Amino acid sequence: MQLQQLTCFVTVAEERNFTRAAALLHMAQPSLSKQVHNLERELGAQLFDRNPGGARVTAVGEALLPYARRILGDVESARREVEELVGLRAGRVRVGSLPSLCTTLVADSLQHFHEEFPAVQLIVEEAGSRQLVKHLEEGILDLAVIVLPAAREESDLVTQPLLTEELVVALPATDTTVTATKLKVADLQRFPLVMFREGYDLRSTTIAACHSAGFDPTFAVEGGDMDAVLSFVESGLGVAVVPVLALRGRPKLRQIPFDPPRLRRTIVLARLRHVQPSRAAQAFQSAVMRTAAEFGYERGQSRG
């Protein structure tokens, strides 16, 4: 039983005439009649009583008609659904992001993408790089914005470089006790640090840099996310090592860069190598790349 046979059958049943049905389907009447005949032969029953005035559906045809209409309706619905997905009029993208980038790079990317494809559902997860990689592997996420060192450990990932962020020391804008225009990592031992919670890449990066400089950092408070850390610094509880991008729109804070060698981290967009991204995911990847380029930061090195 073929779709074309069912289409011919339904059209003849509705028109009650082979000639009019053939015209509607843009078919030659002999071709339409052959399709209906083949369907009757396959079912082993006559579907129409044919007469010079037209065609009347038999009892068998009446029984088949609602099923044929339902099948054709389902096929049409499936066709429209696929067209919507291909044309990005529907679909879903599941994106993971480092919390420090969720309110900057990723937020701007989401805005640009939503303006272009408003019907595509966007799901965002905030977490550290290792957790995001795990969720990529488990199929929970389609794409993730992560730090390159975590990506290097995973051979199953394809990564696209987005930007290289400079890490700076954030302190209250009203603090006049620190007059230096640059600081060394070793200088951090003079300050109480506001430290991120476990799982933040910035936590491990800062602690590792302090250890490399030969000291254990002193924490004024720890356990916060990005907004909490910046708020604690604004309140004068201590200083924090943060990406310069995170200070955008925070007039109560000022930044001091590090003396060379500067602290930096490379941000990449990652996906699983063996999973073909959907059209929606590909479109979002393009949106993130365009947005990253607008920030004008130094690009990292591509791999994968």
mmCIF file of C-alpha atoms in Angstrom:
data_model
loop_
_atom_site.group_PDB
_atom_site.id
_atom_site.type_symbol
_atom_site.label_atom_id
_atom_site.label_comp_id
_atom_site.label_asym_id
_atom_site.label_seq_id
_atom_site.Cartn_x
_atom_site.Cartn_y
_atom_site.Cartn_z
ATOM 1 C CA MET A 1 0.000 0.000 0.000
ATOM 2 C CA GLN A 2 1.678 3.176 -1.211
ATOM 3 C CA LEU A 3 1.020 6.804 -0.342
ATOM 4 C CA GLN A 4 0.314 7.691 -3.955
ATOM 5 C CA GLN A 5 -2.304 4.937 -4.120
ATOM 6 C CA LEU A 6 -3.986 6.249 -0.971
ATOM 7 C CA THR A 7 -3.911 9.805 -2.323
ATOM 8 C CA CYS A 8 -5.594 8.685 -5.535
ATOM 9 C CA PHE A 9 -8.178 6.656 -3.613
ATOM 10 C CA VAL A 10 -9.113 9.525 -1.252
ATOM 11 C CA THR A 11 -9.316 12.067 -4.069
ATOM 12 C CA VAL A 12 -11.596 9.852 -6.188
ATOM 13 C CA ALA A 13 -13.747 9.121 -3.130
ATOM 14 C CA GLU A 14 -14.160 12.828 -2.433
ATOM 15 C CA GLU A 15 -14.770 13.834 -6.051
ATOM 16 C CA ARG A 16 -16.796 10.704 -6.914
ATOM 17 C CA ASN A 17 -15.317 10.967 -10.365
ATOM 18 C CA PHE A 18 -12.056 9.656 -11.841
ATOM 19 C CA THR A 19 -11.727 12.452 -14.405
ATOM 20 C CA ARG A 20 -12.084 15.290 -11.878
ATOM 21 C CA ALA A 21 -9.760 13.501 -9.434
ATOM 22 C CA ALA A 22 -7.085 13.109 -12.126
ATOM 23 C CA ALA A 23 -7.324 16.802 -12.959
ATOM 24 C CA LEU A 24 -6.921 17.791 -9.297
ATOM 25 C CA LEU A 25 -3.879 15.561 -8.950
ATOM 26 C CA HIS A 26 -2.408 16.690 -12.283
ATOM 27 C CA MET A 27 -2.347 13.092 -13.486
ATOM 28 C CA ALA A 28 -3.502 11.383 -16.616
ATOM 29 C CA GLN A 29 -6.720 9.502 -15.901
ATOM 30 C CA PRO A 30 -5.293 6.120 -16.987
ATOM 31 C CA SER A 31 -2.439 6.565 -14.506
ATOM 32 C CA LEU A 32 -4.852 7.383 -11.687
ATOM 33 C CA SER A 33 -7.086 4.444 -12.581
ATOM 34 C CA LYS A 34 -4.041 2.148 -12.539
ATOM 35 C CA GLN A 35 -3.057 3.352 -9.057
ATOM 36 C CA VAL A 36 -6.548 2.651 -7.711
ATOM 37 C CA HIS A 37 -6.673 -0.728 -9.481
ATOM 38 C CA ASN A 38 -3.318 -1.738 -7.973
ATOM 39 C CA LEU A 39 -4.588 -0.801 -4.510
ATOM 40 C CA GLU A 40 -7.759 -2.859 -5.038
ATOM 41 C CA ARG A 41 -5.691 -5.813 -6.188
ATOM 42 C CA GLU A 42 -3.437 -5.566 -3.149
ATOM 43 C CA LEU A 43 -6.429 -5.422 -0.791
ATOM 44 C CA GLY A 44 -8.313 -8.080 -2.672
ATOM 45 C CA ALA A 45 -11.503 -6.002 -2.758
ATOM 46 C CA GLN A 46 -13.219 -3.444 -4.985
ATOM 47 C CA LEU A 47 -13.179 0.090 -3.601
ATOM 48 C CA PHE A 48 -15.504 1.787 -6.112
ATOM 49 C CA ASP A 49 -18.603 0.951 -8.047
ATOM 50 C CA ARG A 50 -17.807 2.467 -11.419
ATOM 51 C CA ASN A 51 -20.504 3.755 -13.745
ATOM 52 C CA PRO A 52 -20.644 6.228 -16.666
ATOM 53 C CA GLY A 53 -21.757 8.996 -14.315
ATOM 54 C CA GLY A 54 -18.891 8.622 -11.874
ATOM 55 C CA ALA A 55 -17.682 6.387 -9.025
ATOM 56 C CA ARG A 56 -19.323 5.429 -5.736
ATOM 57 C CA VAL A 57 -17.353 4.153 -2.769
ATOM 58 C CA THR A 58 -18.144 0.567 -1.835
ATOM 59 C CA ALA A 59 -18.565 -0.685 1.733
ATOM 60 C CA VAL A 60 -14.926 -1.759 1.740
ATOM 61 C CA GLY A 61 -13.958 1.681 0.466
ATOM 62 C CA GLU A 62 -15.994 3.343 3.232
ATOM 63 C CA ALA A 63 -14.132 1.260 5.802
ATOM 64 C CA LEU A 64 -10.759 2.190 4.345
ATOM 65 C CA LEU A 65 -11.458 5.911 3.815
ATOM 66 C CA PRO A 66 -10.982 7.245 7.398
ATOM 67 C CA TYR A 67 -7.748 5.286 7.815
ATOM 68 C CA ALA A 68 -6.428 6.553 4.486
ATOM 69 C CA ARG A 69 -7.251 10.139 5.429
ATOM 70 C CA ARG A 70 -5.541 9.707 8.788
ATOM 71 C CA ILE A 71 -2.400 8.257 7.196
ATOM 72 C CA LEU A 72 -2.172 11.071 4.662
ATOM 73 C CA GLY A 73 -2.807 13.637 7.393
ATOM 74 C CA ASP A 74 -0.010 12.197 9.537
ATOM 75 C CA VAL A 75 2.363 12.235 6.573
ATOM 76 C CA GLU A 76 1.533 15.886 5.901
ATOM 77 C CA SER A 77 2.058 16.768 9.573
ATOM 78 C CA ALA A 78 5.415 15.002 9.536
ATOM 79 C CA ARG A 79 6.406 16.838 6.368
ATOM 80 C CA ARG A 80 5.533 20.218 7.896
ATOM 81 C CA GLU A 81 7.408 19.361 11.094
ATOM 82 C CA VAL A 82 10.542 18.454 9.156
ATOM 83 C CA GLU A 83 10.263 21.607 7.042
ATOM 84 C CA GLU A 84 9.968 23.713 10.197
ATOM 85 C CA LEU A 85 13.018 22.091 11.729
ATOM 86 C CA VAL A 86 15.055 22.420 8.549
ATOM 87 C CA GLY A 87 13.949 26.026 8.186
ATOM 88 C CA LEU A 88 14.608 26.717 11.896
ATOM 89 C CA ARG A 89 10.973 27.571 12.555
ATOM 90 C CA ALA A 90 11.068 25.100 15.441
ATOM 91 C CA GLY A 91 13.569 22.974 17.318
ATOM 92 C CA ARG A 92 15.670 23.226 20.459
ATOM 93 C CA VAL A 93 19.236 24.053 21.428
ATOM 94 C CA ARG A 94 20.692 23.001 24.797
ATOM 95 C CA VAL A 95 23.676 25.163 25.705
ATOM 96 C CA GLY A 96 26.074 24.902 28.619
ATOM 97 C CA SER A 97 28.111 27.875 29.772
ATOM 98 C CA LEU A 98 30.655 28.903 32.333
ATOM 99 C CA PRO A 99 28.801 31.128 34.823
ATOM 100 C CA SER A 100 31.236 33.985 34.248
ATOM 101 C CA LEU A 101 30.247 34.102 30.574
ATOM 102 C CA CYS A 102 26.527 33.481 30.991
ATOM 103 C CA THR A 103 25.733 37.150 31.572
ATOM 104 C CA THR A 104 28.080 38.465 28.888
ATOM 105 C CA LEU A 105 29.119 36.497 25.813
ATOM 106 C CA VAL A 106 26.429 33.822 26.072
ATOM 107 C CA ALA A 107 23.674 36.282 26.980
ATOM 108 C CA ASP A 108 24.462 38.422 23.932
ATOM 109 C CA SER A 109 24.651 35.319 21.731
ATOM 110 C CA LEU A 110 21.255 34.146 22.985
ATOM 111 C CA GLN A 111 19.758 37.540 22.250
ATOM 112 C CA HIS A 112 21.097 37.618 18.686
ATOM 113 C CA PHE A 113 19.989 34.043 18.039
ATOM 114 C CA HIS A 114 16.488 34.591 19.457
ATOM 115 C CA GLU A 115 15.984 37.684 17.312
ATOM 116 C CA GLU A 116 16.751 35.643 14.201
ATOM 117 C CA PHE A 117 15.052 32.369 15.212
ATOM 118 C CA PRO A 118 12.377 33.233 17.795
ATOM 119 C CA ALA A 119 10.599 29.862 17.558
ATOM 120 C CA VAL A 120 13.650 27.798 18.539
ATOM 121 C CA GLN A 121 13.625 26.801 22.206
ATOM 122 C CA LEU A 122 16.794 27.693 24.130
ATOM 123 C CA ILE A 123 17.857 25.799 27.261
ATOM 124 C CA VAL A 124 20.879 27.069 29.214
ATOM 125 C CA GLU A 125 22.872 25.335 31.952
ATOM 126 C CA GLU A 126 25.506 27.064 34.081
ATOM 127 C CA ALA A 127 28.352 24.945 35.447
ATOM 128 C CA GLY A 128 32.097 24.460 35.450
ATOM 129 C CA SER A 129 33.925 23.041 32.458
ATOM 130 C CA ARG A 130 34.196 19.484 33.781
ATOM 131 C CA GLN A 131 30.493 19.271 34.551
ATOM 132 C CA LEU A 132 29.604 20.697 31.134
ATOM 133 C CA VAL A 133 31.879 18.189 29.374
ATOM 134 C CA LYS A 134 30.192 15.389 31.316
ATOM 135 C CA HIS A 135 26.769 16.605 30.193
ATOM 136 C CA LEU A 136 27.946 16.811 26.584
ATOM 137 C CA GLU A 137 29.029 13.173 26.821
ATOM 138 C CA GLU A 138 25.689 12.179 28.374
ATOM 139 C CA GLY A 139 23.717 13.892 25.615
ATOM 140 C CA ILE A 140 22.209 16.460 27.995
ATOM 141 C CA LEU A 141 23.794 19.356 26.092
ATOM 142 C CA ASP A 142 24.306 20.084 22.396
ATOM 143 C CA LEU A 143 27.023 22.716 22.842
ATOM 144 C CA ALA A 144 29.078 24.079 25.733
ATOM 145 C CA VAL A 145 31.235 27.157 26.301
ATOM 146 C CA ILE A 146 34.196 25.891 28.329
ATOM 147 C CA VAL A 147 37.838 26.568 29.180
ATOM 148 C CA LEU A 148 40.371 25.039 26.790
ATOM 149 C CA PRO A 149 42.444 23.016 29.329
ATOM 150 C CA ALA A 150 39.348 20.960 30.187
ATOM 151 C CA ALA A 151 38.681 20.460 26.495
ATOM 152 C CA ARG A 152 42.231 19.220 25.844
ATOM 153 C CA GLU A 153 41.630 16.287 28.143
ATOM 154 C CA GLU A 154 38.704 15.049 26.065
ATOM 155 C CA SER A 155 39.602 13.512 22.692
ATOM 156 C CA ASP A 156 35.896 13.080 21.874
ATOM 157 C CA LEU A 157 35.382 16.849 21.703
ATOM 158 C CA VAL A 158 35.546 19.166 18.725
ATOM 159 C CA THR A 159 36.295 22.713 19.865
ATOM 160 C CA GLN A 160 36.016 26.070 18.178
ATOM 161 C CA PRO A 161 38.062 28.945 19.676
ATOM 162 C CA LEU A 162 36.001 31.921 20.821
ATOM 163 C CA LEU A 163 38.266 34.283 22.731
ATOM 164 C CA THR A 164 41.164 34.517 25.135
ATOM 165 C CA GLU A 165 40.152 36.304 28.327
ATOM 166 C CA GLU A 166 42.552 38.277 30.425
ATOM 167 C CA LEU A 167 42.166 37.754 34.161
ATOM 168 C CA VAL A 168 42.492 40.850 36.336
ATOM 169 C CA VAL A 169 42.251 41.774 40.003
ATOM 170 C CA ALA A 170 38.872 43.293 40.860
ATOM 171 C CA LEU A 171 38.618 45.672 43.798
ATOM 172 C CA PRO A 172 36.207 48.400 44.917
ATOM 173 C CA ALA A 173 36.324 51.559 42.834
ATOM 174 C CA THR A 174 36.431 53.569 46.077
ATOM 175 C CA ASP A 175 39.526 51.745 47.371
ATOM 176 C CA THR A 176 42.374 54.278 47.466
ATOM 177 C CA THR A 177 44.821 52.077 49.375
ATOM 178 C CA VAL A 178 45.991 50.267 46.234
ATOM 179 C CA THR A 179 47.743 52.713 43.910
ATOM 180 C CA ALA A 180 49.633 50.244 41.726
ATOM 181 C CA THR A 181 48.673 50.113 38.064
ATOM 182 C CA LYS A 182 49.811 46.488 37.785
ATOM 183 C CA LEU A 183 50.182 43.597 40.193
ATOM 184 C CA LYS A 184 52.175 40.387 40.226
ATOM 185 C CA VAL A 185 50.484 37.149 41.213
ATOM 186 C CA ALA A 186 52.742 37.134 44.286
ATOM 187 C CA ASP A 187 51.156 40.415 45.375
ATOM 188 C CA LEU A 188 47.890 38.582 45.999
ATOM 189 C CA GLN A 189 49.286 37.239 49.273
ATOM 190 C CA ARG A 190 48.844 40.768 50.663
ATOM 191 C CA PHE A 191 45.082 40.693 50.072
ATOM 192 C CA PRO A 192 42.200 38.620 51.412
ATOM 193 C CA LEU A 193 40.585 36.944 48.421
ATOM 194 C CA VAL A 194 36.908 36.553 47.676
ATOM 195 C CA MET A 195 36.892 33.033 46.276
ATOM 196 C CA PHE A 196 34.468 31.209 44.025
ATOM 197 C CA ARG A 197 32.705 28.038 45.053
ATOM 198 C CA GLU A 198 33.975 24.572 44.180
ATOM 199 C CA GLY A 199 33.504 23.693 40.518
ATOM 200 C CA TYR A 200 34.375 27.144 39.196
ATOM 201 C CA ASP A 201 37.318 27.095 36.797
ATOM 202 C CA LEU A 202 38.361 30.491 38.159
ATOM 203 C CA ARG A 203 38.791 28.985 41.623
ATOM 204 C CA SER A 204 41.246 26.327 40.480
ATOM 205 C CA THR A 205 43.046 28.773 38.166
ATOM 206 C CA THR A 206 43.559 31.338 40.926
ATOM 207 C CA ILE A 207 44.689 28.825 43.539
ATOM 208 C CA ALA A 208 47.084 27.173 41.066
ATOM 209 C CA ALA A 209 48.603 30.563 40.171
ATOM 210 C CA CYS A 210 49.117 31.372 43.862
ATOM 211 C CA HIS A 211 50.765 28.030 44.509
ATOM 212 C CA SER A 212 53.054 28.570 41.505
ATOM 213 C CA ALA A 213 54.033 31.908 43.046
ATOM 214 C CA GLY A 214 54.952 30.097 46.258
ATOM 215 C CA PHE A 215 52.114 30.849 48.682
ATOM 216 C CA ASP A 216 48.695 29.699 49.862
ATOM 217 C CA PRO A 217 46.010 32.358 49.339
ATOM 218 C CA THR A 218 44.007 33.750 52.238
ATOM 219 C CA PHE A 219 40.233 33.689 51.753
ATOM 220 C CA ALA A 220 38.038 36.433 53.153
ATOM 221 C CA VAL A 221 34.943 34.585 51.998
ATOM 222 C CA GLU A 222 34.413 31.695 49.626
ATOM 223 C CA GLY A 223 31.600 29.725 48.059
ATOM 224 C CA GLY A 224 29.953 32.326 45.842
ATOM 225 C CA ASP A 225 29.000 32.468 42.191
ATOM 226 C CA MET A 226 30.075 35.300 39.900
ATOM 227 C CA ASP A 227 27.440 37.833 40.955
ATOM 228 C CA ALA A 228 27.990 37.058 44.627
ATOM 229 C CA VAL A 229 31.779 37.345 44.338
ATOM 230 C CA LEU A 230 31.557 40.705 42.581
ATOM 231 C CA SER A 231 29.040 41.968 45.140
ATOM 232 C CA PHE A 232 31.309 40.882 47.998
ATOM 233 C CA VAL A 233 34.218 42.751 46.392
ATOM 234 C CA GLU A 234 32.030 45.839 45.981
ATOM 235 C CA SER A 235 31.284 45.607 49.708
ATOM 236 C CA GLY A 236 34.996 45.713 50.504
ATOM 237 C CA LEU A 237 35.353 42.157 51.810
ATOM 238 C CA GLY A 238 38.400 41.482 49.645
ATOM 239 C CA VAL A 239 39.648 41.317 46.065
ATOM 240 C CA ALA A 240 38.978 38.675 43.421
ATOM 241 C CA VAL A 241 40.639 37.379 40.278
ATOM 242 C CA VAL A 242 38.027 37.589 37.512
ATOM 243 C CA PRO A 243 37.843 37.853 33.718
ATOM 244 C CA VAL A 244 37.942 41.441 32.565
ATOM 245 C CA LEU A 245 34.712 40.783 30.670
ATOM 246 C CA ALA A 246 32.882 40.125 33.952
ATOM 247 C CA LEU A 247 33.485 43.724 35.057
ATOM 248 C CA ARG A 248 31.508 45.143 32.180
ATOM 249 C CA GLY A 249 28.609 47.154 33.593
ATOM 250 C CA ARG A 250 30.011 47.141 37.177
ATOM 251 C CA PRO A 251 30.876 50.833 37.871
ATOM 252 C CA LYS A 252 31.480 50.132 41.572
ATOM 253 C CA LEU A 253 34.520 48.015 40.679
ATOM 254 C CA ARG A 254 37.868 48.767 39.130
ATOM 255 C CA GLN A 255 40.481 46.453 37.699
ATOM 256 C CA ILE A 256 44.213 46.074 37.953
ATOM 257 C CA PRO A 257 45.943 43.902 35.326
ATOM 258 C CA PHE A 258 48.732 41.505 36.173
ATOM 259 C CA ASP A 259 52.339 42.154 35.298
ATOM 260 C CA PRO A 260 53.662 39.688 32.707
ATOM 261 C CA PRO A 261 53.236 36.849 32.623
ATOM 262 C CA ARG A 262 49.581 37.748 32.646
ATOM 263 C CA LEU A 263 46.856 35.353 33.696
ATOM 264 C CA ARG A 264 44.717 34.315 30.767
ATOM 265 C CA ARG A 265 42.291 31.596 29.815
ATOM 266 C CA THR A 266 41.117 30.449 26.390
ATOM 267 C CA ILE A 267 37.388 29.974 25.907
ATOM 268 C CA VAL A 268 36.104 27.504 23.312
ATOM 269 C CA LEU A 269 32.760 26.234 22.069
ATOM 270 C CA ALA A 270 32.678 22.438 22.342
ATOM 271 C CA ARG A 271 30.531 19.604 21.004
ATOM 272 C CA LEU A 272 30.887 15.845 20.750
ATOM 273 C CA ARG A 273 32.901 14.706 17.750
ATOM 274 C CA HIS A 274 30.646 11.792 16.792
ATOM 275 C CA VAL A 275 27.323 13.667 17.119
ATOM 276 C CA GLN A 276 26.139 15.613 14.084
ATOM 277 C CA PRO A 277 24.777 18.954 15.353
ATOM 278 C CA SER A 278 21.229 19.903 14.399
ATOM 279 C CA ARG A 279 20.508 22.843 12.124
ATOM 280 C CA ALA A 280 19.477 24.851 15.181
ATOM 281 C CA ALA A 281 22.722 23.980 17.010
ATOM 282 C CA GLN A 282 24.775 24.943 13.950
ATOM 283 C CA ALA A 283 22.951 28.263 13.757
ATOM 284 C CA PHE A 284 23.599 28.941 17.438
ATOM 285 C CA GLN A 285 27.279 28.102 16.987
ATOM 286 C CA SER A 286 27.432 30.747 14.257
ATOM 287 C CA ALA A 287 25.725 33.249 16.556
ATOM 288 C CA VAL A 288 28.283 32.626 19.316
ATOM 289 C CA MET A 289 31.179 32.998 16.877
ATOM 290 C CA ARG A 290 29.818 36.319 15.571
ATOM 291 C CA THR A 291 29.257 37.608 19.089
ATOM 292 C CA ALA A 292 32.754 36.604 20.220
ATOM 293 C CA ALA A 293 34.239 38.430 17.242
ATOM 294 C CA GLU A 294 32.351 41.575 18.263
ATOM 295 C CA PHE A 295 34.135 41.585 21.626
ATOM 296 C CA GLY A 296 37.424 42.058 19.795
ATOM 297 C CA TYR A 297 39.436 39.774 22.073
ATOM 298 C CA GLU A 298 42.503 37.868 21.039
ATOM 299 C CA ARG A 299 41.510 34.523 19.508
ATOM 300 C CA GLY A 300 42.702 31.197 20.903
ATOM 301 C CA GLN A 301 44.118 28.399 18.799
ATOM 302 C CA SER A 302 41.763 26.008 17.017
ATOM 303 C CA ARG A 303 41.903 22.286 17.616
ATOM 304 C CA GLY A 304 39.773 19.198 16.924
#
